Amino acid sequence: FNSACIMGFPFFSFPAPAQAHIIHAGQACVVKEDNISERVYTIREGNTLVLQCLVTGHPRPQVRWTKTAGSASDKFQETSVFNETLRIEKIQRLQGGRYYCKAENGVGVPAIKSIRVDVQYLDEPILTVHQTISDVRGSFYQEKTVFLRCTVNSNPPARFIWKRGAETLSHSQDNGVDIYEPLYTQGETKVLKLKNLRPQDYASYTCQVSVRNVCGILDKTITFQLTNTTAPPALKLSVNETLVVNPGDNVTMQCSLIGGDPLPEVVWSHSPSPMPHNSLIQEGNLTIWGMRMEDSGYYNCTAINNVGNPAKKTVNLLVRSMKNVTFQITPDVIKESESIQLGQDLKLSCHVDAVPQEKVVYFWYKNGKSARVSDRLLISRNDPELPPVTSSLEIIDLRFSDYGTYLCIASFQGAPIPDLSVEVNISSETVPPTISVPKGQSTITVREGSRAELQCEVRGKPKPPIIWSRVDKEAPMPSGAMTVETYDGKLRLESVSREMSGTYKCQTARYNGFNIRPREALIQLNVQFPPVVEPASQDVRQGMGRSVTLRCTMLKGSPMKVATAVWRFNGNLLTLPPTEQQEYSELKVDSVNRETSGSYECSISNDVEVSTCLFQVSAKAYNPEFYYDTPNPTLSQKQSKNYSYVLQWTQKEPDAVDPILKYRLDVRQLNQRNTVQTLIPVKKMEKGLLLEHIVRNLKVPQSYEVHLTPITNFGAGDMAARFIRYMEPINYPNLADNTCHFEDEKICGFTQDKMDNFDWTRQNALTQNPKRTVNTGPSTDISGTEEGYYMFIEASRPRVQGDKARLISPLYNITGKYFCVSFFYHMYGKHIGSLNLLVRVQNKRAIDTQVWSLSENKGNEWKQAHVPISPPGPFQIIFEGVRGTSYEGDIAIDDVTLKRGDCPRKSIGPNKAVALPGSGVPTLHRSSLGGPLTFFLYVLLR
């Protein structure tokens, strides 16, 4: 840091483009690192996926996660995740694919990183049996071939093993066995073909599928017993394929097995909906009580035993019903007439919606007597010009004597379903309809939220229903349907909204009246609503003495005009000269100062309601914006009990107001009342400039709240607040040369091994168990303070000799040939076991190599070790604590450092150092000379 920074002046730097790096957590099986193009994260289906996009840059980049290379049914790519951490609970196979992290902050080009997620799974295998029988030419016997087909869905592709009993079968093992992979199958399939079936082929066959224990997925098996009675299923039903019942009936359908070995499983299903709740399946029989209309549909009885094809029988179950009886009057079609006239033909039609439709019987009556068919009166059951099963009564050469009341009755004869009927009166007064809009009703204007009534008047006899629809919008009616039927000619709309504005059409229906061209009319509905203005609220900043113009604009409304505009300042009415009526209103503040700063309010009315624009006018500075990506902001020496913090920020819109003269910094320790205030002078200011100040004399590991306020000639500006928390650096994959003091709960990214016997524990003198074992373990951390944390293993019960606890670092994907691992250890107690340091190298598989080890009691003091390593690629370090013979065996570690380069040339204690595979470093072993030996390890890594 330069001297200006030390004296309290801020340090300057400039905006930085976004950078991104993806790290992985959660429950990954393995992460393959390909330095050229590919990063693959392998995870077991059902586990939790956690990906974190670490970003740097200023302003702080916005992070967006997207996905490609997945199934089209995967909804993830439609809803991008704007968060640095992507977490998917219970991940499914369709969620595999390539995930992209995009970080952008408007400086330079966005940073894009990706990782491919490979979801591993192994479903239960399915085994089916098929057989063929063929004649052998020139012989008097038949040849029987059996195919055992084993299918499974898996990732990675499964390996198949076929067994007969305990014997493993192989391809072409003998002339009677053939194993092959068929073409065009769904999933992975292996077929075991038994040719020219022999007595020894009747046996138990097992298909074993394996994905080689990836992600801990165990092999799965399925077994089939092949006998000389093995046969596909066969069924028979006790009812016909179509069954018609009455509402309320109880129905039983028997589905009986007449073949199949092994015994098939019988399953009933219903389409298109699930099985009704009033049904019961018992021993293949389906019973439905109290049949309802919604219980109609296709019922399928299926028998499956995985031999051959499933057997299936289907019943179309219909429930009798009748509804919606209608009539039509059709004048003489040949003469294109639209009215009833003597001497012309006339047709009366009658239709009812029924199930089953074809079983409906129609009866016609005239003036209470059965209509008799004659040369001039024809009755048909299926009129080809009308919907199916529509009955028509046609009168040829209409006469005065044909006038009267005609009655049509629809009936299910012999069934307990009530008949439906409709009357049609034919006379000189039977005339086609006309439709019109009452005077003054062609345009209806209402306010949003109120009730509207549209009316069309219909004249004629009989009066048909009215069908309403929208004309100028392809939108449904408020009810959700495209059309609405009314019988009184009125369309009633409750609580109308602005979306309901538009043109509505009313037209006569072609049923329950004349079957002629519909008559129609139009009505315009105008829904008035309050003005929508912009801006609803705006913060306006301007330098002292400068002018500013405030504009309140009406974006939409009904009516779309500004009737009145009223301005107020801090609640007091302002008087403005009259202006022309337009879609906005303006107010000019000639000079911004302390007297003219405040709240300006513009109220715009369009004679329906009033909407308001609110402006906060001021010359005070905007708030500073803290920078959270400062590398290693915590500056500390643990032994000093204090730390400093590098606070960085930029100023939001510094040119909007007068120059910033200084900043006021208020620092308060959490849970304390006292505040320390510091003034930070500013010599240079421009947009995007990164300013810096070191906050000193902070206590380890306390946290603090800081307030930062810019000050101009106007006075104090907007304050920004944040917390300073003591955090040790996390050695993420692209970082090193840091010391981990374990003061933070995240323990620098270290994780507990899930495959060991127990865990390391983080504690300090204040969190120690008061009943802990004496004569073992440290009383404080390396700094000697009560607040300082360290990691240790507890040797008391239920631990037993040889139990291991392993603490694993993050993955270091960093460049460098030589590294030094330094740490303090505490091994005090008469039952001390061992402390081991291992290095895990990430290659095609993880390889753990022990590089340092120490055993037995080393006294009640902290000692330091330096261990050189030379990993050939990405690596992790592992601290392994091994429990000794009894409970006085607590082991602790603290202040772990990983640095590039050589270790200090000093003693690292009795140990053995082992070169890592592929590192090229020579292997050094403990001397085999008898007696105690002080062993110094000097490794020349050049």
XYZ file of C-alpha atoms in Angstrom, residues 112-780:
669
model
C -18.988 -17.726 -19.598
C -17.951 -21.007 -17.975
C -19.573 -24.409 -18.302
C -19.571 -27.862 -16.781
C -21.282 -31.015 -17.997
C -23.402 -32.825 -15.430
C -23.623 -36.577 -15.985
C -26.419 -38.189 -13.939
C -25.739 -41.871 -13.175
C -28.543 -44.375 -12.604
C -29.472 -48.044 -12.949
C -33.128 -49.029 -13.161
C -34.530 -52.428 -12.276
C -34.060 -54.810 -15.249
C -37.066 -56.245 -17.082
C -36.963 -59.847 -18.356
C -39.410 -61.058 -20.994
C -39.664 -64.464 -22.671
C -40.673 -65.178 -26.260
C -40.773 -68.469 -28.106
C -41.110 -69.682 -31.681
C -42.043 -73.099 -33.033
C -40.974 -74.053 -36.560
C -41.253 -77.234 -38.653
C -38.004 -78.948 -39.588
C -38.101 -80.039 -43.223
C -37.845 -83.729 -43.885
C -38.531 -84.617 -40.288
C -41.544 -85.367 -38.181
C -40.720 -83.085 -35.253
C -40.956 -79.392 -34.405
C -38.055 -77.209 -33.259
C -38.772 -74.885 -30.326
C -36.612 -71.759 -29.767
C -36.874 -69.555 -26.669
C -35.644 -65.929 -26.414
C -35.007 -64.433 -22.966
C -34.813 -60.669 -23.425
C -33.281 -58.561 -20.605
C -33.736 -54.770 -20.860
C -32.552 -52.002 -18.543
C -32.174 -48.217 -18.572
C -28.870 -47.001 -17.172
C -26.073 -44.458 -17.346
C -23.320 -45.397 -17.980
C -24.258 -48.312 -20.297
C -24.822 -51.474 -18.304
C -22.864 -54.705 -18.534
C -25.005 -57.856 -18.788
C -24.208 -61.254 -17.268
C -26.466 -64.257 -17.997
C -26.525 -67.214 -15.604
C -28.180 -70.639 -15.737
C -28.474 -71.529 -12.094
C -25.017 -70.629 -10.711
C -23.302 -71.149 -14.088
C -22.298 -68.043 -16.059
C -23.204 -68.344 -19.738
C -21.131 -66.972 -22.574
C -21.732 -66.373 -26.268
C -21.639 -69.627 -28.321
C -20.842 -71.578 -25.156
C -22.475 -74.551 -26.844
C -24.583 -75.055 -29.938
C -27.763 -74.375 -28.003
C -26.839 -70.965 -26.523
C -26.500 -67.644 -28.290
C -26.177 -64.189 -26.652
C -26.570 -61.050 -28.737
C -27.685 -57.417 -28.712
C -30.739 -56.770 -30.929
C -31.144 -53.702 -33.105
C -33.801 -50.998 -32.674
C -34.649 -51.556 -29.013
C -35.546 -49.002 -26.391
C -33.001 -49.050 -23.576
C -30.091 -51.453 -23.361
C -30.981 -55.048 -24.214
C -29.233 -58.399 -24.271
C -31.004 -61.499 -25.587
C -30.247 -65.054 -24.491
C -31.320 -67.386 -27.282
C -31.919 -71.049 -26.483
C -32.005 -72.885 -29.788
C -33.775 -76.219 -30.316
C -34.821 -76.389 -26.685
C -33.263 -79.304 -24.785
C -34.226 -80.845 -21.400
C -31.228 -79.186 -19.693
C -32.492 -75.802 -20.886
C -35.435 -76.015 -18.481
C -33.779 -74.172 -15.591
C -33.570 -70.932 -13.608
C -32.070 -68.036 -15.586
C -30.692 -64.840 -14.034
C -29.907 -61.577 -15.807
C -27.420 -59.479 -13.827
C -26.855 -55.848 -14.852
C -23.974 -53.731 -13.620
C -22.598 -50.195 -14.020
C -19.373 -51.277 -12.253
C -20.337 -49.702 -8.928
C -20.101 -46.093 -10.212
C -21.468 -43.651 -7.642
C -21.942 -46.652 -5.346
C -24.733 -48.090 -7.520
C -24.938 -51.826 -6.800
C -25.631 -54.513 -9.384
C -29.244 -55.577 -9.932
C -30.646 -58.960 -10.957
C -33.852 -60.555 -12.178
C -34.581 -64.297 -12.352
C -36.950 -66.397 -14.488
C -37.776 -70.105 -14.092
C -38.196 -71.714 -17.532
C -40.261 -74.929 -17.544
C -41.985 -77.113 -20.136
C -45.289 -75.437 -19.156
C -44.124 -71.831 -19.679
C -46.815 -70.053 -21.728
C -48.118 -66.527 -22.415
C -51.302 -65.267 -20.703
C -54.829 -65.710 -22.065
C -58.095 -64.053 -20.924
C -61.835 -64.162 -21.328
C -64.518 -61.622 -20.307
C -67.964 -62.244 -18.889
C -69.528 -59.278 -20.742
C -69.674 -57.993 -24.316
C -67.178 -55.489 -25.666
C -69.858 -52.764 -25.386
C -71.942 -52.677 -22.213
C -74.821 -50.192 -21.720
C -76.158 -49.674 -18.182
C -78.564 -47.331 -16.439
C -77.554 -44.626 -13.935
C -77.350 -46.070 -10.422
C -76.813 -49.668 -11.561
C -74.206 -51.893 -9.952
C -71.949 -53.506 -12.562
C -69.593 -56.490 -12.257
C -67.215 -57.507 -15.026
C -65.384 -60.812 -14.651
C -61.955 -61.134 -16.240
C -60.818 -64.759 -16.042
C -57.422 -66.304 -16.756
C -57.559 -69.264 -19.140
C -53.808 -69.659 -19.614
C -50.339 -68.509 -18.655
C -47.327 -69.874 -16.762
C -45.956 -68.398 -14.553
C -49.260 -67.166 -13.151
C -50.011 -63.816 -14.826
C -50.837 -60.625 -12.952
C -54.273 -59.217 -13.858
C -54.627 -55.415 -13.896
C -57.715 -53.254 -14.579
C -57.389 -49.705 -15.926
C -59.766 -46.967 -17.080
C -59.309 -44.414 -19.849
C -59.276 -41.511 -20.210
C -59.517 -40.977 -16.429
C -58.360 -43.025 -13.397
C -60.438 -45.834 -11.921
C -63.589 -44.450 -10.214
C -63.499 -44.279 -6.426
C -66.742 -46.290 -6.250
C -65.079 -49.371 -7.753
C -63.487 -52.513 -6.300
C -61.104 -55.011 -7.930
C -61.011 -58.469 -6.410
C -59.480 -61.619 -7.934
C -59.666 -60.170 -11.439
C -63.309 -59.044 -11.084
C -64.205 -55.350 -11.353
C -67.318 -54.094 -9.556
C -68.647 -50.529 -9.846
C -71.472 -49.415 -7.561
C -73.999 -46.702 -8.432
C -72.923 -45.992 -12.007
C -72.616 -42.310 -12.919
C -72.107 -40.533 -16.218
C -68.466 -39.800 -15.343
C -67.860 -43.539 -14.850
C -68.329 -44.147 -18.583
C -65.320 -45.019 -20.714
C -63.069 -47.861 -21.768
C -62.143 -50.423 -19.112
C -59.089 -52.544 -19.900
C -58.276 -55.904 -18.345
C -54.616 -56.816 -18.944
C -52.754 -59.991 -17.956
C -48.935 -59.953 -17.802
C -46.414 -62.658 -16.923
C -43.499 -61.443 -19.121
C -43.965 -64.400 -21.444
C -44.957 -63.449 -24.962
C -47.244 -60.456 -25.360
C -49.668 -59.285 -22.654
C -53.278 -60.422 -23.037
C -55.805 -57.580 -23.150
C -59.598 -57.315 -23.207
C -61.498 -54.012 -23.425
C -65.069 -53.111 -22.469
C -66.723 -49.866 -23.626
C -68.989 -49.090 -20.682
C -71.812 -46.620 -21.469
C -74.263 -45.028 -19.020
C -77.637 -44.167 -20.572
C -78.503 -40.470 -20.553
C -80.545 -37.855 -22.422
C -80.283 -34.059 -22.305
C -80.615 -30.889 -24.411
C -83.642 -31.571 -26.579
C -83.924 -28.951 -29.368
C -86.047 -28.280 -32.454
C -85.580 -26.499 -35.791
C -88.043 -25.027 -38.296
C -86.678 -25.211 -41.848
C -88.724 -23.400 -44.570
C -88.680 -24.586 -48.194
C -84.965 -25.056 -48.978
C -85.469 -25.511 -52.716
C -87.219 -22.169 -53.060
C -84.652 -20.541 -50.682
C -87.466 -19.292 -48.495
C -86.826 -17.962 -44.970
C -90.474 -17.877 -43.853
C -93.439 -20.233 -43.640
C -95.731 -19.956 -46.672
C -98.779 -21.964 -47.734
C -98.103 -24.081 -50.781
C -94.415 -24.534 -49.910
C -92.662 -27.385 -48.101
C -91.840 -27.206 -44.383
C -89.556 -29.347 -42.234
C -89.648 -29.737 -38.424
C -86.596 -31.391 -36.817
C -86.039 -32.786 -33.327
C -82.702 -33.759 -31.729
C -81.550 -34.889 -28.282
C -78.035 -35.493 -26.957
C -78.068 -39.101 -25.744
C -75.856 -42.061 -24.781
C -76.055 -44.322 -26.676
C -77.243 -41.968 -29.383
C -78.378 -44.669 -31.819
C -80.814 -46.171 -29.286
C -82.999 -43.048 -29.081
C -86.545 -43.428 -30.486
C -88.563 -40.338 -31.565
C -92.376 -39.996 -31.584
C -94.276 -37.145 -33.322
C -97.738 -35.838 -32.322
C -99.996 -33.176 -33.833
C -102.505 -31.480 -31.556
C -102.170 -34.349 -29.076
C -102.645 -37.149 -31.613
C -99.992 -39.364 -33.142
C -98.832 -37.948 -36.473
C -99.682 -40.285 -39.361
C -97.350 -40.729 -42.283
C -98.949 -39.931 -45.668
C -98.011 -38.685 -49.125
C -97.782 -35.172 -47.702
C -96.315 -35.979 -44.254
C -92.981 -37.782 -44.063
C -91.128 -38.793 -40.894
C -87.432 -39.718 -41.038
C -85.134 -40.959 -38.247
C -81.773 -39.836 -39.671
C -81.917 -36.582 -41.603
C -78.695 -36.463 -43.675
C -78.684 -32.650 -43.591
C -78.676 -32.537 -39.773
C -76.615 -34.055 -36.892
C -76.751 -37.886 -36.613
C -79.881 -39.470 -35.127
C -82.036 -36.384 -35.714
C -85.683 -37.024 -36.472
C -87.525 -34.836 -39.020
C -91.197 -34.367 -39.864
C -91.567 -32.961 -43.378
C -94.834 -31.438 -44.681
C -95.208 -31.297 -48.477
C -97.279 -28.416 -49.946
C -98.225 -26.775 -46.636
C -101.982 -26.175 -46.207
C -104.089 -24.290 -43.674
C -105.126 -27.611 -42.150
C -101.465 -28.356 -41.321
C -101.365 -25.509 -38.814
C -101.232 -26.716 -35.216
C -99.003 -27.762 -32.319
C -96.456 -30.440 -33.036
C -94.900 -32.428 -30.189
C -91.625 -34.408 -30.449
C -90.852 -36.998 -27.740
C -87.413 -38.640 -27.401
C -87.339 -41.934 -25.506
C -85.201 -44.888 -24.460
C -87.885 -47.550 -24.688
C -87.815 -50.060 -21.854
C -85.202 -48.114 -19.872
C -85.836 -46.146 -16.663
C -84.723 -42.879 -18.277
C -87.342 -40.077 -18.348
C -88.522 -39.043 -21.822
C -87.715 -35.572 -23.117
C -90.070 -33.565 -25.330
C -90.359 -30.246 -27.164
C -93.343 -28.427 -28.762
C -93.403 -26.468 -32.024
C -96.376 -24.276 -32.923
C -96.984 -23.721 -36.655
C -99.436 -20.992 -37.624
C -99.701 -17.804 -39.630
C -98.038 -16.059 -36.636
C -94.919 -18.262 -36.828
C -92.422 -15.850 -38.333
C -88.590 -15.773 -38.542
C -86.655 -13.677 -35.998
C -85.289 -10.163 -36.306
C -82.673 -8.641 -33.999
C -81.792 -5.035 -33.135
C -80.109 -2.923 -30.483
C -82.348 -0.619 -28.435
C -81.929 3.070 -29.155
C -78.979 4.588 -27.318
C -77.610 1.143 -26.362
C -75.194 0.567 -29.260
C -72.320 2.018 -27.173
C -72.080 1.198 -23.470
C -69.594 3.119 -21.301
C -68.876 1.941 -17.753
C -66.097 2.343 -15.216
C -63.673 -0.461 -14.455
C -64.903 -2.699 -11.671
C -68.595 -1.912 -12.181
C -71.387 -3.979 -13.785
C -72.260 -3.806 -17.495
C -75.379 -5.035 -19.323
C -75.475 -5.417 -23.116
C -78.943 -5.913 -24.668
C -80.211 -7.081 -28.054
C -83.969 -7.158 -28.765
C -85.313 -10.216 -30.607
C -88.688 -10.324 -32.325
C -90.320 -13.281 -34.011
C -92.155 -16.451 -33.086
C -90.678 -18.552 -31.627
C -87.914 -16.455 -30.107
C -84.587 -18.268 -30.448
C -81.701 -18.073 -27.934
C -79.056 -15.389 -28.478
C -75.391 -16.323 -28.975
C -72.853 -13.703 -27.807
C -69.219 -13.503 -28.947
C -66.382 -10.981 -29.280
C -65.642 -9.492 -32.680
C -62.444 -7.430 -32.562
C -60.427 -9.740 -30.302
C -59.736 -13.441 -30.593
C -60.381 -13.778 -26.914
C -62.896 -15.767 -24.877
C -65.813 -14.280 -23.057
C -65.326 -13.422 -19.362
C -66.684 -16.886 -18.495
C -63.796 -18.489 -20.391
C -65.974 -19.872 -23.206
C -65.768 -18.502 -26.735
C -69.570 -17.998 -26.847
C -72.314 -17.398 -24.275
C -76.009 -18.297 -24.737
C -78.786 -16.142 -23.254
C -82.542 -16.465 -23.621
C -83.598 -12.910 -22.751
C -81.191 -11.154 -25.134
C -79.095 -9.666 -22.294
C -75.392 -10.225 -21.636
C -74.537 -9.404 -18.030
C -70.890 -8.712 -17.148
C -69.841 -8.403 -13.511
C -66.818 -6.373 -12.357
C -65.642 -5.426 -15.847
C -61.954 -4.864 -16.538
C -60.169 -2.821 -19.210
C -59.436 -6.035 -21.129
C -63.197 -6.455 -21.696
C -63.381 -3.313 -23.839
C -64.277 -3.968 -27.464
C -67.050 -4.956 -29.875
C -69.540 -7.694 -28.972
C -71.795 -9.520 -31.443
C -75.255 -10.898 -30.669
C -76.828 -13.335 -33.152
C -79.823 -15.641 -33.280
C -79.254 -19.361 -32.757
C -80.252 -21.837 -35.474
C -81.928 -24.146 -32.949
C -85.171 -23.724 -30.979
C -86.251 -21.472 -33.809
C -85.823 -21.063 -37.564
C -82.974 -22.929 -39.271
C -82.008 -19.968 -41.434
C -79.141 -17.514 -41.754
C -78.516 -15.993 -38.286
C -79.575 -12.393 -37.643
C -76.921 -10.347 -35.843
C -76.116 -6.932 -34.327
C -73.052 -5.231 -32.769
C -72.556 -3.395 -29.466
C -69.444 -1.420 -28.426
C -68.317 -1.684 -24.771
C -66.015 1.062 -23.470
C -64.457 0.470 -20.051
C -63.080 3.620 -18.470
C -60.099 3.286 -16.162
C -57.733 5.647 -14.309
C -54.647 7.039 -16.016
C -51.394 5.094 -15.868
C -48.575 7.592 -15.350
C -44.793 7.549 -15.533
C -42.762 7.854 -13.413
C -44.696 6.600 -10.412
C -41.696 7.601 -8.305
C -38.347 9.120 -9.290
C -35.277 10.214 -7.396
C -33.921 13.355 -9.088
C -30.395 14.536 -8.195
C -28.826 17.764 -9.459
C -25.946 20.008 -8.500
C -26.481 23.131 -6.419
C -27.800 26.067 -8.472
C -28.667 24.002 -11.532
C -32.183 23.731 -13.001
C -34.202 20.562 -13.461
C -37.427 19.825 -15.392
C -39.926 17.338 -13.972
C -42.351 15.611 -16.387
C -45.345 13.435 -15.489
C -46.552 11.485 -18.562
C -49.858 9.683 -19.046
C -49.072 6.339 -20.696
C -52.605 4.998 -21.015
C -56.093 5.488 -19.676
C -59.681 5.715 -20.785
C -60.417 8.402 -21.797
C -56.852 8.994 -23.009
C -56.530 12.680 -22.142
C -55.232 14.823 -19.296
C -58.230 16.697 -17.950
C -56.404 18.389 -15.063
C -52.855 18.410 -13.651
C -52.085 19.692 -10.130
C -48.538 20.158 -8.723
C -47.605 20.276 -5.026
C -44.266 20.878 -3.267
C -43.915 19.268 0.178
C -47.724 19.109 0.270
C -48.281 22.778 -0.663
C -50.202 23.645 -3.831
C -48.184 25.285 -6.616
C -49.728 27.781 -9.038
C -48.817 27.178 -12.687
C -49.825 29.087 -15.820
C -52.480 27.333 -17.965
C -51.140 25.109 -20.775
C -52.596 23.279 -23.744
C -54.199 19.946 -22.998
C -51.686 17.179 -23.818
C -50.574 13.770 -22.556
C -48.111 15.083 -19.966
C -47.516 17.918 -17.502
C -44.171 19.614 -16.757
C -42.697 21.669 -13.920
C -39.313 23.445 -14.076
C -37.285 24.015 -10.901
C -34.998 26.949 -11.801
C -32.344 26.379 -9.132
C -31.827 23.324 -6.927
C -30.790 24.321 -3.400
C -31.719 23.493 0.165
C -34.943 25.535 -0.093
C -36.132 23.894 -3.358
C -35.118 20.356 -2.390
C -37.950 18.109 -1.313
C -40.973 16.174 -2.540
C -42.803 17.243 -5.726
C -46.134 15.616 -6.516
C -48.071 15.783 -9.812
C -51.703 14.608 -9.748
C -53.153 13.861 -13.220
C -56.878 13.260 -13.803
C -58.703 11.972 -16.912
C -62.162 12.655 -15.363
C -62.307 9.038 -14.172
C -59.752 9.040 -11.397
C -56.472 10.632 -10.330
C -52.965 9.118 -10.587
C -49.814 10.621 -9.150
C -46.155 11.029 -10.123
C -43.784 11.565 -7.189
C -40.367 13.248 -7.536
C -37.764 13.539 -4.777
C -35.505 16.445 -5.781
C -32.206 16.924 -3.979
C -28.572 17.982 -4.422
C -27.261 15.349 -2.005
C -24.918 12.660 -3.274
C -26.012 9.120 -4.060
C -24.852 6.299 -1.816
C -21.504 4.592 -2.305
C -21.586 0.967 -3.563
C -19.409 -1.476 -1.675
C -17.148 -3.852 -3.584
C -17.403 -7.379 -2.198
C -14.807 -9.132 -4.367
C -11.705 -7.690 -2.737
C -9.049 -10.452 -2.770
C -8.141 -11.433 0.793
C -9.676 -8.349 2.472
C -8.737 -9.591 5.946
C -5.224 -8.614 6.977
C -4.249 -10.247 10.252
C -1.627 -11.907 12.384
C -3.342 -14.311 14.660
C -0.878 -13.802 17.491
C -1.672 -10.053 17.632
C -5.381 -10.601 18.355
C -6.208 -7.773 15.906
C -6.930 -7.598 12.226
C -7.409 -4.983 9.537
C -9.947 -4.986 6.757
C -9.591 -3.604 3.224
C -12.820 -1.709 2.512
C -13.423 -0.918 -1.170
C -16.254 0.923 -2.900
C -17.285 3.006 -5.915
C -19.476 6.081 -5.895
C -22.893 5.838 -7.556
C -23.365 8.547 -10.211
C -20.765 10.980 -8.835
C -21.316 13.488 -11.666
C -25.024 13.872 -10.882
C -24.332 16.306 -8.030
C -21.549 18.566 -6.731
C -18.099 16.993 -6.206
C -17.707 14.755 -3.187
C -15.306 16.306 -0.676
C -14.927 13.453 1.810
C -16.567 10.383 3.319
C -17.666 9.823 6.893
C -16.941 6.280 8.092
C -18.711 4.997 11.225
C -17.535 1.636 12.620
C -19.369 -0.209 15.406
C -18.608 -3.651 16.845
C -21.670 -5.861 16.840
C -23.412 -6.079 20.219
C -21.647 -2.841 21.247
C -22.969 0.749 21.331
C -19.805 2.786 20.852
C -19.050 4.002 17.318
C -15.675 5.086 15.974
C -15.947 7.843 13.333
C -13.317 8.623 10.697
C -13.309 11.246 7.916
C -11.757 10.069 4.630
C -10.676 12.939 2.299
C -11.224 12.572 -1.449
C -8.824 14.117 -3.992
C -10.110 12.475 -7.171
C -13.536 11.171 -8.156
C -14.981 9.731 -11.349
C -17.586 7.135 -12.224
C -16.408 3.544 -11.789
C -13.288 4.509 -9.825
C -12.595 1.976 -7.054
C -11.757 3.656 -3.745
C -10.094 1.896 -0.836
C -9.598 2.447 2.898
C -8.047 0.136 5.479
C -10.089 -0.209 8.658
C -7.580 -1.003 11.403
C -7.480 -2.310 14.982
C -10.388 -4.737 14.637
C -10.502 -7.560 17.196
C -10.206 -11.210 16.098
C -12.737 -12.780 15.503
C -15.327 -10.028 16.094
C -17.652 -8.660 13.423
C -18.457 -4.999 12.766
C -21.112 -2.830 11.124
C -19.813 0.050 9.013
C -21.704 3.070 7.644
C -20.150 5.087 4.798
C -21.610 8.510 3.944
C -20.472 10.844 1.122
C -20.316 14.578 1.918
C -20.635 17.463 -0.584
C -21.205 21.234 -0.257
C -24.918 20.359 0.067
C -24.196 18.210 3.118
C -24.386 14.512 3.905
C -25.529 12.218 1.105
C -27.092 8.757 1.142
C -25.448 6.312 3.516
C -24.413 2.741 2.620
C -24.075 0.048 5.278
C -22.412 -3.364 5.349
C -20.937 -5.833 7.816
C -17.286 -6.743 8.186
C -16.927 -10.324 9.326
C -13.647 -11.919 10.195
C -13.217 -14.549 7.504
C -10.220 -16.620 6.722
C -9.399 -17.045 3.047
C -10.986 -20.045 1.354
C -8.517 -21.886 -0.844
C -10.741 -22.279 -3.848
C -9.349 -24.165 -6.837
C -7.536 -21.202 -8.374
C -6.130 -19.747 -5.145
C -3.222 -20.657 -2.908
C -0.591 -19.048 -0.663
C -3.138 -18.542 2.153
C -3.196 -19.548 5.803
C -6.262 -21.164 7.302
C -6.739 -20.354 10.996
C -10.146 -22.154 11.214
C -11.689 -19.002 12.718
C -14.617 -19.133 10.288
C -17.335 -21.820 10.327
C -16.643 -22.537 6.648
C -13.160 -23.753 7.718
C -11.608 -22.426 4.495
C -13.496 -24.852 2.275
C -12.257 -28.012 4.032
C -14.835 -30.829 4.229
C -15.294 -33.947 6.331
C -14.699 -37.264 4.563
C -17.958 -39.253 4.422
C -16.105 -42.571 4.150
C -14.161 -42.350 7.439
C -15.197 -43.395 10.981
C -15.722 -39.991 12.619
C -15.211 -36.243 12.073
C -12.750 -33.547 13.063
C -14.200 -30.976 15.487
C -13.772 -27.178 15.402
C -13.507 -25.589 18.869
C -11.752 -22.994 21.025
C -11.128 -22.599 24.734
C -14.587 -21.094 25.232
C -16.448 -23.947 23.495
C -14.486 -26.830 25.057
C -16.461 -29.415 26.995
C -15.809 -28.678 30.698
C -15.842 -32.461 31.310
C -13.272 -33.138 28.601
C -10.458 -35.595 29.224
C -7.510 -34.052 31.044
C -3.866 -34.715 30.167
C -4.570 -34.623 26.438
C -5.322 -32.053 23.750
C -4.514 -28.290 23.660
C -6.000 -25.719 26.027
C -5.969 -22.959 23.360
